[in-house]
PDB file of C-alpha atoms and ligand atoms in Angstrom:
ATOM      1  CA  UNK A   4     -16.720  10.650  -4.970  1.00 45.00           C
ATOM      2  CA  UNK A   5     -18.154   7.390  -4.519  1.00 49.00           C
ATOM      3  CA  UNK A   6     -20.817   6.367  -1.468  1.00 68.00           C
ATOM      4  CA  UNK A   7     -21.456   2.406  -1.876  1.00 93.00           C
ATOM      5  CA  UNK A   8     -19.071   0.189  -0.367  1.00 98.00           C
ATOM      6  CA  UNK A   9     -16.168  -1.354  -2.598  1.00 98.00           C
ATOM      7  CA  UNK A  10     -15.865  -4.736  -2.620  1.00 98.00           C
ATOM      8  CA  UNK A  11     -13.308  -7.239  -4.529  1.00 98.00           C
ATOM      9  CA  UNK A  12     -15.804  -7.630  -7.152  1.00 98.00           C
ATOM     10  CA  UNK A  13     -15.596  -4.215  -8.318  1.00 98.00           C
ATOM     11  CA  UNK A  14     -11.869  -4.629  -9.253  1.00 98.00           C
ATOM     12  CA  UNK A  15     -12.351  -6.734 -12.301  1.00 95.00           C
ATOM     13  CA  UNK A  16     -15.825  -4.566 -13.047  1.00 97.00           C
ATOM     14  CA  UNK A  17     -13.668  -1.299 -12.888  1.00 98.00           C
ATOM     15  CA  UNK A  18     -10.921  -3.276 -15.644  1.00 97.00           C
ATOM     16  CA  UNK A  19     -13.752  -4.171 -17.713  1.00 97.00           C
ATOM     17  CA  UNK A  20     -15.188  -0.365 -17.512  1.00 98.00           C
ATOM     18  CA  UNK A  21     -11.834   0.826 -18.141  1.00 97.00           C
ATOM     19  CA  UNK A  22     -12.777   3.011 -15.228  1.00 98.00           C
ATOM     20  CA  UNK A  23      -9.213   3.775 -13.133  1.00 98.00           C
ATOM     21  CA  UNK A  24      -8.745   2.588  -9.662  1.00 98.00           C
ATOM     22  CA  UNK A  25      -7.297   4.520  -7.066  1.00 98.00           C
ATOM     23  CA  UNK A  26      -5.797   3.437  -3.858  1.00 99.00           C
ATOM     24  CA  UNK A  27      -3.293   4.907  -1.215  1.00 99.00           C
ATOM     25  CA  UNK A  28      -1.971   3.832   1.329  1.00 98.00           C
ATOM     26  CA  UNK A  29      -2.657   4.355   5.669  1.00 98.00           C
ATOM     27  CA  UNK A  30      -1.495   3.537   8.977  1.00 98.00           C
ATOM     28  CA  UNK A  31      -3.982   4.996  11.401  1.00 98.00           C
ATOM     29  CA  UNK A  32      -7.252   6.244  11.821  1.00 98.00           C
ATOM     30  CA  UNK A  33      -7.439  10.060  10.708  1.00 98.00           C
ATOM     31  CA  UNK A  34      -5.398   9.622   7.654  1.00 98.00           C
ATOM     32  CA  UNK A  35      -8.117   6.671   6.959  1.00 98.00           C
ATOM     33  CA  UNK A  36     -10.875   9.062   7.159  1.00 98.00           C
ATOM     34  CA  UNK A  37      -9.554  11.721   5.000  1.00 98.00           C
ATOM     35  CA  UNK A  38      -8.517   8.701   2.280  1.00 98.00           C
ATOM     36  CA  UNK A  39     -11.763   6.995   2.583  1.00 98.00           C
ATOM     37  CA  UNK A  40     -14.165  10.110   2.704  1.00 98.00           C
ATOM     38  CA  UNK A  41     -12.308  11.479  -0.507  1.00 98.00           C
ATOM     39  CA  UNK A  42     -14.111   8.297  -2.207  1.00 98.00           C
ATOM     40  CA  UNK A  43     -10.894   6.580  -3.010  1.00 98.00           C
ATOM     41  CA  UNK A  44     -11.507   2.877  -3.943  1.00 98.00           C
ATOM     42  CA  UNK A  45      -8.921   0.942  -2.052  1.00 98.00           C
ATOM     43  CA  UNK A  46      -6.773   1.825   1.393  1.00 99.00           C
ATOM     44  CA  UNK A  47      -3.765  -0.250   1.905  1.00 99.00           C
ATOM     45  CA  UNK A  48      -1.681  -0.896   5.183  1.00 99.00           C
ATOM     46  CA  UNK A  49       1.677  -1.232   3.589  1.00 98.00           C
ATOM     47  CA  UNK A  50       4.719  -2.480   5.341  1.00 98.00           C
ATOM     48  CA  UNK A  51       5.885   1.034   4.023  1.00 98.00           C
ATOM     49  CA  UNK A  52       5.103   2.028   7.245  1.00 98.00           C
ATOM     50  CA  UNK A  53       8.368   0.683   8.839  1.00 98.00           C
ATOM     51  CA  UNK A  54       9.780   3.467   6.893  1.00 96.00           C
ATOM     52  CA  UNK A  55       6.968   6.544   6.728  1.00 96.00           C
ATOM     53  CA  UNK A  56       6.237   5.656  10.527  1.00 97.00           C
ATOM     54  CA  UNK A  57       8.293   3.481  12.370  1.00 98.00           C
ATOM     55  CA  UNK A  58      11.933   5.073  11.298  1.00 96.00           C
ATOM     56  CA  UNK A  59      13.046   1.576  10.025  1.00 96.00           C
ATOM     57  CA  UNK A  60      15.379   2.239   7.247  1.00 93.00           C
ATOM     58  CA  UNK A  61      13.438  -0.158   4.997  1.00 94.00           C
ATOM     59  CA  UNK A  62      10.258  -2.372   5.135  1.00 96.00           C
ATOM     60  CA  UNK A  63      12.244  -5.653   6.528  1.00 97.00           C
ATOM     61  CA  UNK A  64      12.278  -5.128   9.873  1.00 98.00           C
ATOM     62  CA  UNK A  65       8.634  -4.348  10.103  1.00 98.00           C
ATOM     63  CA  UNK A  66       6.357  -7.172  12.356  1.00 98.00           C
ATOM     64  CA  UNK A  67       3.072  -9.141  11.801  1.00 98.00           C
ATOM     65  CA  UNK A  68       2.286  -7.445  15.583  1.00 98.00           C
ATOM     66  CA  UNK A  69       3.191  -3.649  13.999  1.00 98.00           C
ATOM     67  CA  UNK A  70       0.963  -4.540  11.204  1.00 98.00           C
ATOM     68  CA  UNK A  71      -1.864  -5.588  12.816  1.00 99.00           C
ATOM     69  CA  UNK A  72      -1.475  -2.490  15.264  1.00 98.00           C
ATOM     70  CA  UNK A  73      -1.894   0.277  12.403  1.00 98.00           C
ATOM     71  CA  UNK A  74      -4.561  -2.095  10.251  1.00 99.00           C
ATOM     72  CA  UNK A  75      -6.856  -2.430  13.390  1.00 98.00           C
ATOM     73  CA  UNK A  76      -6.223   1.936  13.106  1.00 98.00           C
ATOM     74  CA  UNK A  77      -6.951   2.357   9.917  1.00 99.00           C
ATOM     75  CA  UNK A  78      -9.747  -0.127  10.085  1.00 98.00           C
ATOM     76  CA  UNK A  79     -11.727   2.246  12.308  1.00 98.00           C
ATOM     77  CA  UNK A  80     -11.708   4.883   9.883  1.00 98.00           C
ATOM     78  CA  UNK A  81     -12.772   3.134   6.311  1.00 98.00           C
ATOM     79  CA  UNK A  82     -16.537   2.702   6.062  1.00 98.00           C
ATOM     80  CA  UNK A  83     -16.502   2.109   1.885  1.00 98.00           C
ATOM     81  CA  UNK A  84     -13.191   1.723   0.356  1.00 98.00           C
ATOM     82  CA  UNK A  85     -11.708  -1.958   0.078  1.00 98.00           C
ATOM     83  CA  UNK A  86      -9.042  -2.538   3.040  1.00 99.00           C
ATOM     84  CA  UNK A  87      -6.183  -4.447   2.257  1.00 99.00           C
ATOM     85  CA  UNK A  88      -3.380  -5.556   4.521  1.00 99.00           C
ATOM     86  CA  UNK A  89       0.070  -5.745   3.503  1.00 98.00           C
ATOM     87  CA  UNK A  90       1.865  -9.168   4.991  1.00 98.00           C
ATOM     88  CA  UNK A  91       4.588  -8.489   6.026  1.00 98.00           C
ATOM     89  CA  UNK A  92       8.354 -10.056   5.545  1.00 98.00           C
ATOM     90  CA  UNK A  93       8.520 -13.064   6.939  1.00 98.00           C
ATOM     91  CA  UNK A  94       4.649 -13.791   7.418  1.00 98.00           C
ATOM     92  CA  UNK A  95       3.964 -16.012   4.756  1.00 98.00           C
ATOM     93  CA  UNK A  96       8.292 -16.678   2.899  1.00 98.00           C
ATOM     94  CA  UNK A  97       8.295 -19.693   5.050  1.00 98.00           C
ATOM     95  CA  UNK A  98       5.344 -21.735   4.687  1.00 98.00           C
ATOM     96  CA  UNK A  99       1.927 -22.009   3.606  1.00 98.00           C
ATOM     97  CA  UNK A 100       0.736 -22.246   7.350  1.00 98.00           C
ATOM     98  CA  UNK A 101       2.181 -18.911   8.267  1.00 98.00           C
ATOM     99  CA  UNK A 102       0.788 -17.862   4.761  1.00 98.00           C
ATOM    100  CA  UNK A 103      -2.743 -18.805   6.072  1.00 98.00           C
ATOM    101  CA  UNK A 104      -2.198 -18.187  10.025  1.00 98.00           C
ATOM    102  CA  UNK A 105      -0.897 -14.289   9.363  1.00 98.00           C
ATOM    103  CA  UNK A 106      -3.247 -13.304   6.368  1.00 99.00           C
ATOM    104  CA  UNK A 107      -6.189 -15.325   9.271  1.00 98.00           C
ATOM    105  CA  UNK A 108      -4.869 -12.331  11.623  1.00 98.00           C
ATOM    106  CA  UNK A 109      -5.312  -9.293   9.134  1.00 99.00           C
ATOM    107  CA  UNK A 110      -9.260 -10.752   8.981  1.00 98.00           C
ATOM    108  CA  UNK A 111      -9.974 -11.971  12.314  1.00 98.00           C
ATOM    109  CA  UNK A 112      -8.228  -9.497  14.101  1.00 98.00           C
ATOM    110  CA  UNK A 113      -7.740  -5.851  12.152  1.00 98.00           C
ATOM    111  CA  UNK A 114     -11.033  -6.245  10.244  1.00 98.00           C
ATOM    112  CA  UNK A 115      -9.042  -5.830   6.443  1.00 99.00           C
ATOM    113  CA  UNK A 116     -11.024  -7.647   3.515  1.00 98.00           C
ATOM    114  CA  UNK A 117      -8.033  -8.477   1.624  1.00 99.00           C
ATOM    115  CA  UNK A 118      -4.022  -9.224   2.231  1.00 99.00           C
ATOM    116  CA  UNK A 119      -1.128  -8.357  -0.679  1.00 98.00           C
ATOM    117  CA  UNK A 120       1.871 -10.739  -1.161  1.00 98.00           C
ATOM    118  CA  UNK A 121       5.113  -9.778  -2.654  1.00 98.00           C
ATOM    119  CA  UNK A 122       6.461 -11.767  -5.451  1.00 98.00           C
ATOM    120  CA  UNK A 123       5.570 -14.239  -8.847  1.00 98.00           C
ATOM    121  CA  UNK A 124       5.937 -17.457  -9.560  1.00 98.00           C
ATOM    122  CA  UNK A 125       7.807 -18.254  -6.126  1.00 97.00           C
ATOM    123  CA  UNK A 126       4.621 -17.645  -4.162  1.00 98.00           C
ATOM    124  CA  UNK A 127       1.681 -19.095  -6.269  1.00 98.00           C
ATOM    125  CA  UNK A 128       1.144 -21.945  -3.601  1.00 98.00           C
ATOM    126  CA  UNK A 129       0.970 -19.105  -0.593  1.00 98.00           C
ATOM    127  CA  UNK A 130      -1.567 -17.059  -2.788  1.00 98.00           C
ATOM    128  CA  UNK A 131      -3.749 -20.133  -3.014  1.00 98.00           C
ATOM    129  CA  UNK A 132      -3.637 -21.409  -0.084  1.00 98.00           C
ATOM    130  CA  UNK A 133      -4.927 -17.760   1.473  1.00 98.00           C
ATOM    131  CA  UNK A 134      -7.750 -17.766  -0.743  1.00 98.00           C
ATOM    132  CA  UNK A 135      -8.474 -21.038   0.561  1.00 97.00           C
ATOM    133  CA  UNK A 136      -9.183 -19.706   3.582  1.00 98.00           C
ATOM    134  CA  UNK A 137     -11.595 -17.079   1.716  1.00 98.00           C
ATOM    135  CA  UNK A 138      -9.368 -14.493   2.264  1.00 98.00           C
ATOM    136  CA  UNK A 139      -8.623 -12.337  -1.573  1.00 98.00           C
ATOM    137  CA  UNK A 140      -5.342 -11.849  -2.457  1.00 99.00           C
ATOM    138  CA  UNK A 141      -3.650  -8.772  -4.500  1.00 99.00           C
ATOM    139  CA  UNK A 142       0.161  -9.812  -5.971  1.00 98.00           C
ATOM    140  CA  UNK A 143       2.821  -7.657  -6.362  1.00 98.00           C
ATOM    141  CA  UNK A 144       5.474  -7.544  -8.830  1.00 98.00           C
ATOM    142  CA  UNK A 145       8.368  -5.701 -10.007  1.00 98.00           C
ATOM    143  CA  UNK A 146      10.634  -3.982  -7.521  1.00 97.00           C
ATOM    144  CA  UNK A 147       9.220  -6.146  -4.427  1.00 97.00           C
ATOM    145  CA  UNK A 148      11.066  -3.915  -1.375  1.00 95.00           C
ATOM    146  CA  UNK A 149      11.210  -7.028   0.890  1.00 97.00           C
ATOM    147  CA  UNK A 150      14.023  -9.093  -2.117  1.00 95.00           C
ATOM    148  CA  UNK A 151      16.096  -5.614  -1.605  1.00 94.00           C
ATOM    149  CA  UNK A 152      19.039  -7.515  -0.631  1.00 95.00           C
ATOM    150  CA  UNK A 153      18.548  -9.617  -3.356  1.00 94.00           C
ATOM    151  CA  UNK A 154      17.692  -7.063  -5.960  1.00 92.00           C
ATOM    152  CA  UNK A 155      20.627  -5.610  -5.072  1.00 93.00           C
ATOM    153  CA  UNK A 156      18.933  -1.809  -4.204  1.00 93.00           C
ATOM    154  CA  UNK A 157      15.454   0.188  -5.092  1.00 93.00           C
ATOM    155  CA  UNK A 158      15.835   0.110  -9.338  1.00 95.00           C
ATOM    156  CA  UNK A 159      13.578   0.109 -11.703  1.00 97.00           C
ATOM    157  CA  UNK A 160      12.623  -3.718 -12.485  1.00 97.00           C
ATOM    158  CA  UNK A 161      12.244  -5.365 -16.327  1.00 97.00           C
ATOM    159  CA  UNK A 162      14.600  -3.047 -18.245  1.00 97.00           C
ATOM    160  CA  UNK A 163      15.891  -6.141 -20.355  1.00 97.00           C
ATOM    161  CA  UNK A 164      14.125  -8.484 -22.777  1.00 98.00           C
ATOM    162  CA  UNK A 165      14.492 -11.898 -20.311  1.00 98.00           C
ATOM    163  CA  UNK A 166      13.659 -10.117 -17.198  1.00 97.00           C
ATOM    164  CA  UNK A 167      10.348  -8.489 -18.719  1.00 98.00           C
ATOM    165  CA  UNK A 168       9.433 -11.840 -20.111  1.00 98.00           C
ATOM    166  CA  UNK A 169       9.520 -13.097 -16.277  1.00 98.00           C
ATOM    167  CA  UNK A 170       7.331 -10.793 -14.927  1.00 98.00           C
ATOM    168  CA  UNK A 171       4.813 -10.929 -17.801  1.00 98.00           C
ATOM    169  CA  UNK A 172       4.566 -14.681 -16.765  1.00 98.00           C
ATOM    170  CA  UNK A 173       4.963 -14.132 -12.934  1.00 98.00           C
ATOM    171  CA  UNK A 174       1.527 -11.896 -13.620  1.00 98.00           C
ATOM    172  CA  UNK A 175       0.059 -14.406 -15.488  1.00 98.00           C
ATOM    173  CA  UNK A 176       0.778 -17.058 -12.859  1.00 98.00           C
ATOM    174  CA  UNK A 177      -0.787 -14.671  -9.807  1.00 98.00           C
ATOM    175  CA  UNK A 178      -4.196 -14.063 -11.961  1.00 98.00           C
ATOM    176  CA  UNK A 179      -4.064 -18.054 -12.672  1.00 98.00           C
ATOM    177  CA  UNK A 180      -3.657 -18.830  -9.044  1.00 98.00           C
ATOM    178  CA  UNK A 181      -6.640 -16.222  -8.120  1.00 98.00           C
ATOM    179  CA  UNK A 182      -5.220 -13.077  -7.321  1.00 98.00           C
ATOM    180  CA  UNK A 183      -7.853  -9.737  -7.488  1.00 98.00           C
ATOM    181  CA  UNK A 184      -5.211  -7.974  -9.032  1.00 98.00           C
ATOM    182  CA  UNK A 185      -1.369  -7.180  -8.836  1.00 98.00           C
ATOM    183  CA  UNK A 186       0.458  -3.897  -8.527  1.00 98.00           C
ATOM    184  CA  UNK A 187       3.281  -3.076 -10.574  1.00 98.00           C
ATOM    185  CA  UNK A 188       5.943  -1.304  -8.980  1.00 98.00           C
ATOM    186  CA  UNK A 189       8.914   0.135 -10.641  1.00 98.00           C
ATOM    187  CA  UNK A 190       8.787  -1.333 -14.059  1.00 98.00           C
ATOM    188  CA  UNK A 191       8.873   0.314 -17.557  1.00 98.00           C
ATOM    189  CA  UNK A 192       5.405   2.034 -18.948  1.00 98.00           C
ATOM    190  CA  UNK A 193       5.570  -0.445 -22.074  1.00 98.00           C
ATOM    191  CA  UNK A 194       6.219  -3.134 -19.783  1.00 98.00           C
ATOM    192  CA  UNK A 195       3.361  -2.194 -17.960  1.00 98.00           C
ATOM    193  CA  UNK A 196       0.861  -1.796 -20.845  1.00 98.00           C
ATOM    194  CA  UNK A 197       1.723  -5.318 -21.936  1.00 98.00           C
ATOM    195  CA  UNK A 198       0.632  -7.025 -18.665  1.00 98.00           C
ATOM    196  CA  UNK A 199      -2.509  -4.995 -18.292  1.00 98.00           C
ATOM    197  CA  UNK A 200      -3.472  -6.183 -21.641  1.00 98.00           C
ATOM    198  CA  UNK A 201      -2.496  -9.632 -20.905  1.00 98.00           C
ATOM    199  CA  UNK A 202      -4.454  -9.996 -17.806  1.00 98.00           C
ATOM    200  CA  UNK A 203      -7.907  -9.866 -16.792  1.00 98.00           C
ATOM    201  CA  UNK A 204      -7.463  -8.697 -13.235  1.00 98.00           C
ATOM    202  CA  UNK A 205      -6.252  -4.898 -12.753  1.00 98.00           C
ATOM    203  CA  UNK A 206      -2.875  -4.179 -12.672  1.00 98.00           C
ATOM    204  CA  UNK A 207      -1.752  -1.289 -10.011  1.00 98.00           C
ATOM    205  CA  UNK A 208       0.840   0.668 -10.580  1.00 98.00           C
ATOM    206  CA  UNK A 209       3.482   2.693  -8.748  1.00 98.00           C
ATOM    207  CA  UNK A 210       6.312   3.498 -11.104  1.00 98.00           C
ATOM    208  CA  UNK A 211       4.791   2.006 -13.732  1.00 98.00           C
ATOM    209  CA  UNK A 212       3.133   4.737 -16.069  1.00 98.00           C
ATOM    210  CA  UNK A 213      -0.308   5.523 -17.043  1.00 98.00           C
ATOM    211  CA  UNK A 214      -1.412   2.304 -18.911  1.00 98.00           C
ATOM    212  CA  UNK A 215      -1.896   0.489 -15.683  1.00 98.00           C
ATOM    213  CA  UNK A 216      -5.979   0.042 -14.175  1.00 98.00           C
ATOM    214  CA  UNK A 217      -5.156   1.512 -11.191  1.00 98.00           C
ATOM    215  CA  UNK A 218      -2.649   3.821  -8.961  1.00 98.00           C
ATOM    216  CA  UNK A 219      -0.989   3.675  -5.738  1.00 98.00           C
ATOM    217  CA  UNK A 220       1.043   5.865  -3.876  1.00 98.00           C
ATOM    218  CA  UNK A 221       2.046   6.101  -0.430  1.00 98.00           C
ATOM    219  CA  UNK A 222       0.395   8.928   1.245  1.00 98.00           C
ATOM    220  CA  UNK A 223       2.800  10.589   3.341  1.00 97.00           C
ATOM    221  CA  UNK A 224       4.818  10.576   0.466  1.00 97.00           C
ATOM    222  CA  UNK A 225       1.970  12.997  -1.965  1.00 97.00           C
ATOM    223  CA  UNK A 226       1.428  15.104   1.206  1.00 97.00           C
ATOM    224  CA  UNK A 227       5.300  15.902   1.795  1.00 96.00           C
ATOM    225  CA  UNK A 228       4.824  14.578   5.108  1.00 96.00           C
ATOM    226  CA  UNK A 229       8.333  12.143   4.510  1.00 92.00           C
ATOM    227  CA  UNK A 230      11.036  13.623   3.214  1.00 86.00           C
ATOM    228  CA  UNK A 231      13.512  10.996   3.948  1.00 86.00           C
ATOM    229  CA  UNK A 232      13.613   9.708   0.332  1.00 82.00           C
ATOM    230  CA  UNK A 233      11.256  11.438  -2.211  1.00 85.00           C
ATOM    231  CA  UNK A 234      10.948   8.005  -5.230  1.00 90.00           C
ATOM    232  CA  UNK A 235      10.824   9.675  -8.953  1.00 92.00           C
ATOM    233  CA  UNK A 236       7.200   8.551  -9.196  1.00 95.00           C
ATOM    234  CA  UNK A 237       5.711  10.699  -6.722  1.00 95.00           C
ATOM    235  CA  UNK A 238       3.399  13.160  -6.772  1.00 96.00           C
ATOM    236  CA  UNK A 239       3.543  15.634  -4.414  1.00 96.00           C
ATOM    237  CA  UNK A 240       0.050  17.085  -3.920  1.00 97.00           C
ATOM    238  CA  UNK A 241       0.868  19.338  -0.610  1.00 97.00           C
ATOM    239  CA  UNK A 242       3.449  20.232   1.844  1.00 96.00           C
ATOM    240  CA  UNK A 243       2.346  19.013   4.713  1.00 97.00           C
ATOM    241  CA  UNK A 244       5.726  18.845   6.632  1.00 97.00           C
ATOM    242  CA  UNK A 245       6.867  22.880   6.207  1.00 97.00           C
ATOM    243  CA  UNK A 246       3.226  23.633   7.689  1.00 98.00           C
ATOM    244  CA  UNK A 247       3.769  21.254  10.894  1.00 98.00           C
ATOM    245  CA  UNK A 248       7.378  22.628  11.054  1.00 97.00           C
ATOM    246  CA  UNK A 249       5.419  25.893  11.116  1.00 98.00           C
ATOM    247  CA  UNK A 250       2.553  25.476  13.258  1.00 98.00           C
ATOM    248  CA  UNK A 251       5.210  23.833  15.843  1.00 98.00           C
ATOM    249  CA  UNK A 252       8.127  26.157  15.567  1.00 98.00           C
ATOM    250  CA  UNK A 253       5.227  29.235  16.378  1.00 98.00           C
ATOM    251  CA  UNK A 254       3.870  27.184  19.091  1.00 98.00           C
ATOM    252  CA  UNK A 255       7.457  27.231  20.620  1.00 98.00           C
ATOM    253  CA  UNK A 256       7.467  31.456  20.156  1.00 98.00           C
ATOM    254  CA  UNK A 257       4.319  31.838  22.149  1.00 98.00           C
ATOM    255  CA  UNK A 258       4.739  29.737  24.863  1.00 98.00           C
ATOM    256  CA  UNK A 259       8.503  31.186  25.580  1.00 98.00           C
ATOM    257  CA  UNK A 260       7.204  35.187  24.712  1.00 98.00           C
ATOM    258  CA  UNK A 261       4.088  34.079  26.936  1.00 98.00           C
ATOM    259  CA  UNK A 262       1.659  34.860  24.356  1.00 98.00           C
ATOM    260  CA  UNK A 263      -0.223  31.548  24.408  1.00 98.00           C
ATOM    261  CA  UNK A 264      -2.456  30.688  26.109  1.00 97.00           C
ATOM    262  CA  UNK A 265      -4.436  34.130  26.017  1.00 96.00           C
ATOM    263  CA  UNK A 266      -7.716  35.038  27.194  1.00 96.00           C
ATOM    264  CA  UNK A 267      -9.132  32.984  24.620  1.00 96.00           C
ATOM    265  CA  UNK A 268      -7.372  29.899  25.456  1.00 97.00           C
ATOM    266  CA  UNK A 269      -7.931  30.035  29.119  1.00 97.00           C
ATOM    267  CA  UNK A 270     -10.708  29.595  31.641  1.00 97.00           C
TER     268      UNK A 270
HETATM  269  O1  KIV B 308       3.965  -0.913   1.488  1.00 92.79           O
HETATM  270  C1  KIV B 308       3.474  -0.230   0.589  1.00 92.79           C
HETATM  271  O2  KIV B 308       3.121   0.939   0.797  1.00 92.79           O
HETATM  272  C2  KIV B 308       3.307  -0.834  -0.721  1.00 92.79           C
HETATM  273  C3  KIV B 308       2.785   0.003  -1.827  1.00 92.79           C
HETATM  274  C4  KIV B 308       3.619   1.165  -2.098  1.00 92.79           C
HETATM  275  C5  KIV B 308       2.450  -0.748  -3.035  1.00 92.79           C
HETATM  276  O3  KIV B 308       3.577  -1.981  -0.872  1.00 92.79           O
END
């Protein structure tokens, strides 16, 4: 468990420590608490809430607005580890200006020290010019949930020779253009072990085996709180959804057998 504050310089001290870094992701303020008094280095807001939260059936439809929401949340309830924002699609695909305008709004008006960008190559000039503004930027490569219609559906990403080759130099490209770090989702383990030992930055991985620097997960998804689709590379740490079902479906029983409230629970 960690006390001192995380900033983005300890991302590239952790790589060169070889000491792992572990992030998860929130959407409002108790679940930050819990994440950030565990000691865990790193709390994203991912779009994943359209889907964990929101009941969106996948992380397109989810708005700057709905972002900012949940990171302002969250926000409240990290005092040390490093808060990153997830932009959202839409927020910077268009232009640099949006780039710059919506990472501006994580900072200025949810209080988040850092923003994430999906994609390689395609967005080195939106990763630059957000860093511009002094705002750090983490990449993210591989299966990139907002290019699902492109993609073609949620697979695993660099299974042949030409494809792995692009992502090795997509990660190359985000560390030249100044990103902190980039997580990994979805590819191969070897795949994975190459970049990390091609870049200098961290890599992150979810999906993407144990060579990476760092993990993340999304944290409904280790609690069993979201059951709507469980990804292969999840951990479930508890079942957090059969003990609400519980706690609710015994809540009903007492109120219709007029056991609750009792003396106890009444003045
Ligand atoms: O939105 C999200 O939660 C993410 C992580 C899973 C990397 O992008």
């Amino acid at each position: 468990m960690t006390n001192s504050k995380i900033t983005v310089l300890d991302f590239k001290r952790k790589k060169e420590k070889r000491s792992k870094i572990s992030m998860l992701t929130a959407y409002d303020y108790p679940m930050a608490r819990l994440i950030d008094s565990a000691g865990v280095d790193a709390v994203l807001v991912g779009d994943s809430v359209g889907m964990v939260m929101l009941g969106y059936d996948s992380t397109i439809y989810v708005t700057m607005d709905e972002m900012i929401h949940h990171a302002k949340a969250v926000r409240k309830g990290v005092k040390n580890a490093f808060l990153i924002g997830d932009m959202p699609f839409m927020s910077y695909q268009a232009s640099d200006e949006d780039a710059i305008r919506n990472a501006g709004r994580f900072v200025k008006e949810a209080g988040c020290e850092a923003v994430k960008v999906e994609g390689g190559m395609d967005v080195v000039s939106r990763v630059k010019a957000i860093l511009f503004s002094g705002i750090p930027v983490l990449g993210h490569l591989g299966l990139t949930p907002q290019s699902v219609n492109k993609i073609g559906g949620y697979k695993v990403q660099g299974k042949d020779a030409a494809s792995a080759a692009k992502l090795i130099d997509d990660a190359v490209e985000l560390e030249k253009a100044g990103c902190f770090g980039v997580v990994l989702e979805c590819i191969p383990a070897n795949l994975a072990k190459r970049i990390q030992n091609k870049l200098s930055i961290p890599t992150i991985g979810i999906g993407a085996g144990v060579h990476c620097d760092g993990q993340v997960l999304v944290t409904h998804d280790i609690i069993g709180y979201f059951d709507k689709f469980v990804p292969k590379f999840t951990k479930r740490y508890a079942d957090v959804g059969t003990i609400v079902s519980k706690a609710i479906e015994d809540f009903k029983t007492d109120v219709e057998s007029g056991s609750f409230p009792d003396e106890d629970h009444s003045f």
